[in-house]
Tab-separated table of C-alpha atoms in Angstrom:
chain	number	residue	atom	x	y	z
A	247	UNK	CA	-15.416	19.316	6.640
A	248	UNK	CA	-16.868	16.139	5.094
A	249	UNK	CA	-14.201	14.106	3.300
A	250	UNK	CA	-14.829	11.053	1.127
A	251	UNK	CA	-11.857	8.757	0.482
A	252	UNK	CA	-11.809	6.346	-2.452
A	253	UNK	CA	-9.058	3.725	-2.427
A	254	UNK	CA	-9.415	1.756	-5.637
A	255	UNK	CA	-7.596	-1.475	-6.429
A	256	UNK	CA	-7.700	-3.759	-9.416
A	257	UNK	CA	-10.383	-5.963	-7.864
A	258	UNK	CA	-11.702	-3.945	-4.936
A	259	UNK	CA	-12.792	-0.482	-3.861
A	260	UNK	CA	-12.330	0.645	-0.258
A	261	UNK	CA	-14.077	3.832	0.797
A	262	UNK	CA	-14.396	5.905	3.977
A	263	UNK	CA	-16.175	9.077	5.049
A	264	UNK	CA	-14.690	11.386	7.678
A	265	UNK	CA	-15.982	14.524	9.373
A	266	UNK	CA	-13.198	16.851	10.545
A	267	UNK	CA	-13.277	20.102	12.483
A	268	UNK	CA	-10.502	22.658	12.830
A	269	UNK	CA	-8.278	20.492	15.050
A	270	UNK	CA	-6.773	17.150	14.024
A	271	UNK	CA	-6.937	14.325	16.594
A	272	UNK	CA	-3.712	12.552	17.535
A	273	UNK	CA	-5.174	9.158	16.707
A	274	UNK	CA	-7.246	8.424	13.602
A	275	UNK	CA	-10.957	8.493	14.440
A	276	UNK	CA	-13.432	5.868	13.348
A	277	UNK	CA	-14.931	6.868	9.988
A	278	UNK	CA	-18.592	7.891	9.897
A	279	UNK	CA	-19.120	5.327	7.155
A	280	UNK	CA	-16.969	2.776	5.374
A	281	UNK	CA	-17.519	0.464	2.455
A	282	UNK	CA	-15.657	-2.313	0.698
A	283	UNK	CA	-16.585	-3.455	-2.789
A	284	UNK	CA	-14.999	-6.788	-3.720
A	285	UNK	CA	-15.190	-8.090	-7.290
A	286	UNK	CA	-13.534	-11.404	-6.474
A	287	UNK	CA	-16.306	-12.790	-4.273
A	288	UNK	CA	-19.237	-13.334	-6.617
A	289	UNK	CA	-18.804	-14.796	-10.105
A	290	UNK	CA	-21.591	-12.758	-11.627
A	291	UNK	CA	-20.618	-9.489	-9.992
A	292	UNK	CA	-19.321	-8.097	-6.730
A	293	UNK	CA	-20.238	-7.797	-3.071
A	294	UNK	CA	-20.530	-4.381	-1.425
A	295	UNK	CA	-20.089	-4.404	2.360
A	296	UNK	CA	-21.115	-1.187	4.138
A	297	UNK	CA	-20.706	-0.238	7.807
A	298	UNK	CA	-22.120	2.807	9.601
A	299	UNK	CA	-24.317	3.637	12.595
A	300	UNK	CA	-23.316	0.311	14.129
A	301	UNK	CA	-24.957	-1.462	11.192
A	302	UNK	CA	-23.310	-3.722	8.640
A	303	UNK	CA	-24.986	-4.773	5.428
A	304	UNK	CA	-24.029	-6.585	2.232
A	305	UNK	CA	-25.316	-5.728	-1.225
A	306	UNK	CA	-24.815	-7.635	-4.472
A	307	UNK	CA	-23.550	-5.437	-7.305
A	308	UNK	CA	-23.965	-6.733	-10.851
A	309	UNK	CA	-22.691	-3.924	-13.071
A	310	UNK	CA	-19.211	-2.479	-12.647
A	311	UNK	CA	-20.092	0.826	-14.305
A	312	UNK	CA	-22.848	1.488	-11.741
A	313	UNK	CA	-20.988	0.064	-8.710
A	314	UNK	CA	-19.639	3.350	-7.365
A	315	UNK	CA	-23.065	4.963	-7.708
A	316	UNK	CA	-24.552	2.112	-5.664
A	317	UNK	CA	-21.793	2.547	-3.102
A	318	UNK	CA	-22.415	6.293	-2.770
A	319	UNK	CA	-26.157	5.699	-2.520
A	320	UNK	CA	-25.644	3.951	0.825
A	321	UNK	CA	-24.385	7.268	2.215
A	322	UNK	CA	-27.772	8.942	1.777
A	323	UNK	CA	-30.336	6.134	1.984
A	324	UNK	CA	-31.299	3.218	4.174
A	325	UNK	CA	-29.950	2.207	7.577
A	326	UNK	CA	-26.395	3.227	6.677
A	327	UNK	CA	-27.408	6.802	5.819
A	328	UNK	CA	-25.058	9.431	7.298
A	329	UNK	CA	-25.635	12.383	4.933
A	330	UNK	CA	-28.762	14.220	3.839
A	331	UNK	CA	-27.327	14.772	0.389
A	332	UNK	CA	-24.166	13.874	-1.504
A	333	UNK	CA	-23.630	17.592	-1.998
A	334	UNK	CA	-22.643	17.674	1.705
A	335	UNK	CA	-19.285	16.182	0.675
A	336	UNK	CA	-16.619	18.918	0.599
A	337	UNK	CA	-13.727	17.028	-0.988
A	338	UNK	CA	-12.939	13.581	-2.390
A	339	UNK	CA	-9.469	12.092	-1.902
A	340	UNK	CA	-8.270	9.331	-4.230
A	341	UNK	CA	-5.353	6.998	-3.665
A	342	UNK	CA	-3.451	6.858	-6.955
A	343	UNK	CA	-0.743	4.200	-7.204
A	344	UNK	CA	1.512	5.797	-9.818
A	345	UNK	CA	2.198	9.507	-10.219
A	346	UNK	CA	5.526	9.166	-11.977
A	347	UNK	CA	8.233	11.729	-11.296
A	348	UNK	CA	5.875	14.624	-11.967
A	349	UNK	CA	3.927	14.577	-8.679
A	350	UNK	CA	5.695	14.720	-5.323
A	351	UNK	CA	2.677	15.735	-3.236
A	352	UNK	CA	-1.103	15.512	-3.111
A	353	UNK	CA	-2.589	17.381	-6.070
A	354	UNK	CA	-6.013	18.734	-6.976
A	355	UNK	CA	-7.267	16.755	-9.959
A	356	UNK	CA	-7.438	18.689	-13.226
A	357	UNK	CA	-7.644	17.485	-16.839
A	358	UNK	CA	-3.819	17.609	-16.899
A	359	UNK	CA	-3.566	15.387	-13.804
A	360	UNK	CA	-6.036	12.920	-15.288
A	361	UNK	CA	-3.970	12.757	-18.467
A	362	UNK	CA	-0.819	12.072	-16.452
A	363	UNK	CA	-2.567	9.228	-14.593
A	364	UNK	CA	-3.734	7.802	-17.927
A	365	UNK	CA	-0.266	8.125	-19.462
A	366	UNK	CA	1.138	6.056	-16.568
A	367	UNK	CA	-1.278	3.144	-17.070
A	368	UNK	CA	1.494	1.021	-18.686
A	369	UNK	CA	3.438	1.292	-15.396
A	370	UNK	CA	0.435	0.502	-13.168
A	371	UNK	CA	-1.988	-1.398	-15.421
A	372	UNK	CA	-3.883	-3.016	-12.547
A	373	UNK	CA	-4.533	0.198	-10.625
A	374	UNK	CA	-4.394	3.480	-12.563
A	375	UNK	CA	-7.401	2.539	-14.768
A	376	UNK	CA	-9.457	1.906	-11.627
A	377	UNK	CA	-8.409	5.294	-10.207
A	378	UNK	CA	-9.536	7.052	-13.379
A	379	UNK	CA	-12.807	5.150	-13.289
A	380	UNK	CA	-13.503	6.515	-9.799
A	381	UNK	CA	-12.441	10.049	-10.677
A	382	UNK	CA	-14.667	10.131	-13.764
A	383	UNK	CA	-17.648	8.719	-11.872
A	384	UNK	CA	-17.364	11.376	-9.161
A	385	UNK	CA	-17.160	14.058	-11.865
A	386	UNK	CA	-20.511	12.864	-13.222
A	387	UNK	CA	-22.275	12.534	-9.866
A	388	UNK	CA	-20.709	15.543	-8.081
A	389	UNK	CA	-19.398	17.824	-10.834
A	390	UNK	CA	-18.664	20.714	-8.441
A	391	UNK	CA	-16.757	18.831	-5.736
A	392	UNK	CA	-12.967	19.172	-5.446
A	393	UNK	CA	-11.090	15.920	-6.067
A	394	UNK	CA	-7.542	15.332	-4.823
A	395	UNK	CA	-5.060	12.677	-5.976
A	396	UNK	CA	-2.752	11.276	-3.292
A	397	UNK	CA	0.064	9.455	-5.056
A	398	UNK	CA	1.667	6.296	-3.639
A	399	UNK	CA	4.914	7.281	-5.344
A	400	UNK	CA	5.101	10.786	-3.861
A	401	UNK	CA	6.729	9.903	-0.518
A	402	UNK	CA	9.636	8.268	-2.329
A	403	UNK	CA	10.456	11.360	-4.375
A	404	UNK	CA	13.196	12.250	-1.862
A	405	UNK	CA	15.278	9.143	-2.606
A	406	UNK	CA	18.794	10.252	-3.665
A	407	UNK	CA	19.961	9.664	-7.214
A	408	UNK	CA	22.369	6.909	-6.174
A	409	UNK	CA	19.362	4.825	-5.086
A	410	UNK	CA	16.959	6.143	-7.715
A	411	UNK	CA	18.894	5.753	-10.972
A	412	UNK	CA	19.298	2.288	-12.493
A	413	UNK	CA	22.745	1.378	-13.896
A	414	UNK	CA	21.469	1.406	-17.481
A	415	UNK	CA	22.574	3.800	-20.235
A	416	UNK	CA	21.725	7.233	-18.796
A	417	UNK	CA	19.354	8.032	-21.650
A	418	UNK	CA	16.857	5.550	-20.171
A	419	UNK	CA	16.779	7.515	-16.924
A	420	UNK	CA	16.024	10.604	-18.961
A	421	UNK	CA	13.135	8.670	-20.526
A	422	UNK	CA	11.653	7.929	-17.095
A	423	UNK	CA	13.167	4.540	-16.258
A	424	UNK	CA	13.965	5.016	-12.568
A	425	UNK	CA	13.020	3.771	-9.102
A	426	UNK	CA	9.672	5.317	-8.147
A	427	UNK	CA	8.703	3.220	-5.112
A	428	UNK	CA	5.176	2.423	-3.945
A	429	UNK	CA	3.058	2.055	-0.775
A	430	UNK	CA	4.286	5.561	0.023
A	431	UNK	CA	1.094	6.642	1.789
A	432	UNK	CA	1.380	3.692	4.175
A	433	UNK	CA	5.110	4.157	4.787
A	434	UNK	CA	4.655	7.868	5.494
A	435	UNK	CA	1.715	7.292	7.830
A	436	UNK	CA	3.605	4.617	9.786
A	437	UNK	CA	6.681	6.816	10.176
A	438	UNK	CA	4.603	9.645	11.642
A	439	UNK	CA	2.643	7.246	13.838
A	440	UNK	CA	5.942	5.778	15.094
A	441	UNK	CA	7.009	9.178	16.357
A	442	UNK	CA	3.653	9.618	18.102
A	443	UNK	CA	3.777	6.209	19.785
A	444	UNK	CA	7.373	6.655	20.987
A	445	UNK	CA	6.813	10.334	21.827
A	446	UNK	CA	10.008	11.266	20.010
A	447	UNK	CA	10.605	13.758	17.196
A	448	UNK	CA	10.333	12.066	13.811
A	449	UNK	CA	13.476	13.912	12.747
A	450	UNK	CA	15.483	12.065	15.426
A	451	UNK	CA	14.645	8.542	14.211
A	452	UNK	CA	16.078	6.048	11.739
A	453	UNK	CA	13.162	3.822	10.756
A	454	UNK	CA	12.642	0.826	8.496
A	455	UNK	CA	8.964	0.321	7.712
A	456	UNK	CA	7.873	-3.113	6.468
A	457	UNK	CA	4.586	-2.953	4.547
A	458	UNK	CA	3.731	-6.632	4.177
A	459	UNK	CA	0.507	-7.676	2.486
A	460	UNK	CA	-0.246	-9.267	-0.856
A	461	UNK	CA	2.146	-6.608	-2.114
A	462	UNK	CA	5.264	-6.021	0.005
A	463	UNK	CA	7.793	-3.220	0.274
A	464	UNK	CA	10.250	-1.669	2.709
A	465	UNK	CA	11.236	1.957	3.180
A	466	UNK	CA	14.290	3.429	4.880
A	467	UNK	CA	13.246	6.677	6.570
A	468	UNK	CA	15.728	9.127	8.078
A	469	UNK	CA	14.648	12.386	9.713
A	470	UNK	CA	11.156	11.780	8.317
A	471	UNK	CA	12.447	11.511	4.736
A	472	UNK	CA	12.530	8.389	2.591
A	473	UNK	CA	16.087	7.606	1.482
A	474	UNK	CA	15.580	4.113	0.037
A	475	UNK	CA	12.877	1.581	-0.781
A	476	UNK	CA	12.562	-1.892	-2.277
A	477	UNK	CA	9.953	-1.426	-5.002
A	478	UNK	CA	11.228	0.374	-8.055
A	479	UNK	CA	10.128	1.239	-11.588
A	480	UNK	CA	7.104	-0.972	-10.915
A	481	UNK	CA	5.647	-2.765	-7.873
A	482	UNK	CA	7.305	-5.976	-9.133
A	483	UNK	CA	10.788	-5.193	-7.807
A	484	UNK	CA	12.003	-6.033	-4.319
A	485	UNK	CA	10.534	-8.489	-1.850
A	486	UNK	CA	8.818	-11.786	-2.610
A	487	UNK	CA	5.053	-11.162	-2.492
A	488	UNK	CA	1.757	-12.985	-2.769
A	489	UNK	CA	1.851	-13.507	-6.549
A	490	UNK	CA	4.849	-11.332	-7.550
A	491	UNK	CA	8.349	-12.761	-7.680
A	492	UNK	CA	10.123	-9.608	-6.557
A	493	UNK	CA	13.706	-9.048	-7.671
A	494	UNK	CA	15.205	-11.768	-9.870
A	495	UNK	CA	18.096	-11.998	-12.324
A	496	UNK	CA	16.900	-9.889	-15.310
A	497	UNK	CA	18.356	-12.481	-17.647
A	498	UNK	CA	15.701	-14.986	-16.529
A	499	UNK	CA	12.729	-13.496	-18.439
A	500	UNK	CA	14.965	-13.000	-21.495
A	501	UNK	CA	15.986	-16.674	-21.317
A	502	UNK	CA	12.358	-17.754	-20.898
A	503	UNK	CA	11.287	-15.755	-23.943
A	504	UNK	CA	14.140	-17.043	-26.096
A	505	UNK	CA	13.914	-20.721	-25.142
A	506	UNK	CA	10.234	-21.317	-24.341
A	507	UNK	CA	8.529	-19.172	-26.991
A	508	UNK	CA	6.858	-16.914	-24.438
A	509	UNK	CA	5.763	-13.390	-25.344
A	510	UNK	CA	5.799	-10.289	-23.119
A	511	UNK	CA	2.199	-10.753	-21.975
A	512	UNK	CA	2.849	-14.299	-20.797
A	513	UNK	CA	6.059	-13.309	-19.033
A	514	UNK	CA	4.211	-10.445	-17.349
A	515	UNK	CA	1.526	-12.838	-16.149
A	516	UNK	CA	4.089	-15.304	-14.792
A	517	UNK	CA	6.072	-12.672	-12.899
A	518	UNK	CA	3.116	-10.665	-11.547
A	519	UNK	CA	0.287	-13.175	-11.166
A	520	UNK	CA	1.772	-16.677	-10.896
A	521	UNK	CA	4.931	-16.271	-8.816
A	522	UNK	CA	5.700	-15.384	-5.192
A	523	UNK	CA	4.069	-17.424	-2.444
A	524	UNK	CA	1.505	-18.772	-4.886
A	525	UNK	CA	4.059	-19.855	-7.473
A	526	UNK	CA	6.478	-21.599	-5.133
A	527	UNK	CA	3.895	-23.268	-2.904
A	528	UNK	CA	1.402	-24.149	-5.619
A	529	UNK	CA	-1.251	-23.485	-2.981
A	530	UNK	CA	-2.158	-19.848	-2.508
A	531	UNK	CA	-0.957	-16.244	-2.425
A	532	UNK	CA	-2.494	-15.973	1.049
A	533	UNK	CA	0.094	-16.456	3.788
A	534	UNK	CA	-2.560	-17.911	6.085
A	535	UNK	CA	-3.062	-20.811	3.685
A	536	UNK	CA	0.722	-21.258	3.453
A	537	UNK	CA	1.019	-21.456	7.245
A	538	UNK	CA	-1.822	-23.980	7.434
A	539	UNK	CA	-0.129	-26.152	4.816
A	540	UNK	CA	3.186	-25.915	6.663
A	541	UNK	CA	1.428	-27.242	9.745
A	542	UNK	CA	0.385	-30.262	7.692
A	543	UNK	CA	3.969	-30.915	6.608
A	544	UNK	CA	3.754	-29.485	3.076
A	545	UNK	CA	7.381	-29.039	1.927
A	546	UNK	CA	6.673	-26.566	-0.870
A	547	UNK	CA	4.704	-24.365	1.519
A	548	UNK	CA	7.674	-24.438	3.910
A	549	UNK	CA	10.040	-23.567	1.060
A	550	UNK	CA	7.862	-20.639	0.005
A	551	UNK	CA	7.840	-19.327	3.573
A	552	UNK	CA	11.599	-19.759	3.960
A	553	UNK	CA	12.289	-17.843	0.731
A	554	UNK	CA	9.886	-15.104	1.847
A	555	UNK	CA	11.682	-14.681	5.187
A	556	UNK	CA	15.169	-14.906	3.663
A	557	UNK	CA	14.435	-12.121	1.199
A	558	UNK	CA	12.733	-9.993	3.843
A	559	UNK	CA	15.713	-10.270	6.201
A	560	UNK	CA	18.202	-9.497	3.410
A	561	UNK	CA	16.287	-6.428	2.273
A	562	UNK	CA	15.955	-5.087	5.812
A	563	UNK	CA	19.749	-5.325	6.026
A	564	UNK	CA	20.040	-3.238	2.876
A	565	UNK	CA	17.704	-0.596	4.284
A	566	UNK	CA	19.695	-0.468	7.532
A	567	UNK	CA	22.853	0.115	5.492
A	568	UNK	CA	21.167	3.035	3.719
A	569	UNK	CA	20.342	4.525	7.129
A	570	UNK	CA	23.735	3.705	8.715
A	571	UNK	CA	21.883	2.325	11.732
A	572	UNK	CA	18.402	1.590	13.011
A	573	UNK	CA	16.237	2.963	15.814
A	574	UNK	CA	12.875	1.419	14.926
A	575	UNK	CA	11.668	-1.546	12.877
A	576	UNK	CA	7.970	-1.273	11.945
A	577	UNK	CA	5.647	-4.051	10.772
A	578	UNK	CA	2.413	-3.091	9.013
A	579	UNK	CA	-0.013	-4.322	6.355
A	580	UNK	CA	-2.189	-7.424	6.514
A	581	UNK	CA	0.764	-9.784	7.027
A	582	UNK	CA	2.930	-7.425	9.049
A	583	UNK	CA	0.120	-6.682	11.490
A	584	UNK	CA	-1.234	-10.209	11.888
A	585	UNK	CA	1.453	-12.812	11.168
A	586	UNK	CA	3.348	-13.245	14.447
A	587	UNK	CA	5.538	-15.979	12.949
A	588	UNK	CA	6.736	-13.634	10.185
A	589	UNK	CA	7.716	-11.026	12.788
A	590	UNK	CA	9.453	-13.610	14.993
A	591	UNK	CA	11.421	-15.250	12.169
A	592	UNK	CA	12.434	-11.872	10.739
A	593	UNK	CA	13.725	-10.581	14.054
A	594	UNK	CA	15.679	-13.791	14.779
A	595	UNK	CA	18.400	-12.772	12.344
A	596	UNK	CA	18.587	-9.103	13.378
A	597	UNK	CA	19.987	-9.548	16.874
A	598	UNK	CA	23.342	-8.224	15.622
A	599	UNK	CA	21.661	-4.807	15.663
A	600	UNK	CA	20.895	-5.159	19.366
A	601	UNK	CA	17.284	-5.895	18.461
A	602	UNK	CA	15.424	-8.176	20.883
A	603	UNK	CA	11.829	-9.302	20.332
A	604	UNK	CA	9.551	-9.916	23.334
A	605	UNK	CA	7.785	-13.132	22.306
A	606	UNK	CA	4.893	-12.644	24.722
A	607	UNK	CA	4.154	-9.178	23.354
A	608	UNK	CA	4.540	-10.453	19.802
A	609	UNK	CA	2.031	-13.247	20.367
A	610	UNK	CA	-0.564	-11.041	22.045
A	611	UNK	CA	-2.155	-9.411	18.954
A	612	UNK	CA	-0.308	-6.080	19.278
A	613	UNK	CA	-1.736	-2.942	17.666
A	614	UNK	CA	0.195	0.336	17.598
A	615	UNK	CA	2.534	-1.138	20.194
A	616	UNK	CA	6.240	-1.734	20.870
A	617	UNK	CA	6.950	-5.480	20.999
A	618	UNK	CA	10.674	-5.234	21.761
A	619	UNK	CA	12.102	-6.197	25.128
A	620	UNK	CA	12.880	-3.434	27.608
A	621	UNK	CA	16.626	-3.747	26.965
A	622	UNK	CA	16.387	-3.908	23.148
A	623	UNK	CA	18.562	-1.333	21.401
A	624	UNK	CA	15.986	-1.145	18.599
A	625	UNK	CA	12.269	-0.595	19.055
A	626	UNK	CA	9.957	-2.999	17.191
A	627	UNK	CA	6.508	-1.602	16.445
A	628	UNK	CA	3.379	-3.173	15.017
A	629	UNK	CA	1.279	-0.383	13.500
A	630	UNK	CA	-2.155	-0.622	11.961
A	631	UNK	CA	-1.671	1.308	8.753
A	632	UNK	CA	-4.474	3.741	8.010
A	633	UNK	CA	-3.924	4.920	4.458
A	634	UNK	CA	-7.496	6.202	4.189
A	635	UNK	CA	-6.991	8.565	7.128
A	636	UNK	CA	-3.719	9.797	5.642
A	637	UNK	CA	-5.459	10.424	2.318
A	638	UNK	CA	-8.255	12.309	4.113
A	639	UNK	CA	-5.752	14.619	5.812
A	640	UNK	CA	-3.941	15.355	2.552
A	641	UNK	CA	-7.226	16.064	0.758
A	642	UNK	CA	-8.260	18.377	3.593
A	643	UNK	CA	-4.932	20.188	3.367
A	644	UNK	CA	-5.329	20.816	-0.346
A	645	UNK	CA	-8.833	22.204	0.135
A	646	UNK	CA	-7.786	24.508	2.993
A	647	UNK	CA	-4.844	25.819	0.960
A	648	UNK	CA	-7.257	26.756	-1.785
A	649	UNK	CA	-5.144	24.688	-4.171
């Protein structure tokens, strides 16, 4: 089975192509082909980076409405060609950030599903439009192919009402104001991969997964089921992030609007685009730049980092309380996988759990590895999250079930 995965963001498009037989390998295989389209690199357009057959090439893309067609063209032409025809693709899996409360599993895309994704644009304005753009483009190029939506919110559908319902008048819950949670595909993948690495049944483990990138969230996972998470009604809630503030006193934006003549759009921009690491440091949303500035003695960079770690530690404590214990702490995402200082500083304050970090293992670029000491009561894993592989498996499952 040939499976194309499209993982669209607000400013990028990641894509992979997998070929799967009847059996599923224990570890994710290398994709036959992968591509990354980045609209933030070139002022006049974007840069498409494609890898396959041991070859890597970059292509300038000028028009957004023809970008996906150019991306797909590299599958069947030139040195990166891996297919004779696009019709060889059996199924296309799309990561969709917000599925609301309606979708708790991967779903074959129909006009009704597309409408639901469109209706949720106000809750995911940076992502759901890009998902629809990809879905509609595939419909035009490959009208007969099955498309599957894999929702980031789906994994969190098991969260109990006590964690899901906000303490607002109940009528707002009935109108859809509730904790949805995000990064679910990553959290679910990492939980399953944890069980594989430790060679223990997933159902026997209490796990906190830390997805740390430009966006950050935690999930508390018990017996393979999510029971709590830090993101909520939107991806703004929870941890401090690259440009998002995370959880703050809700009176603050009201005060800002009343006293500084700011409208909703400006407040939204401040909270989502100008806060977090970028807002406090005044330097960058990229943790690498923050760490470099700290090394040069920049006090605001140090403050931004300290706030980031403080909030991460506090939220891990909340997740542990939801689990009533902890067997495994998992770090994943661009920061979680690569920032050894973040892992070290986070674990410093968790020794009360019997958790002990092995500094040598932590500093040695671990991948899918346990970096706890031998006598640690809690395992500490660094896992390379592979959302695209998880999406491919879910798309395959939908096709085999015949919807």
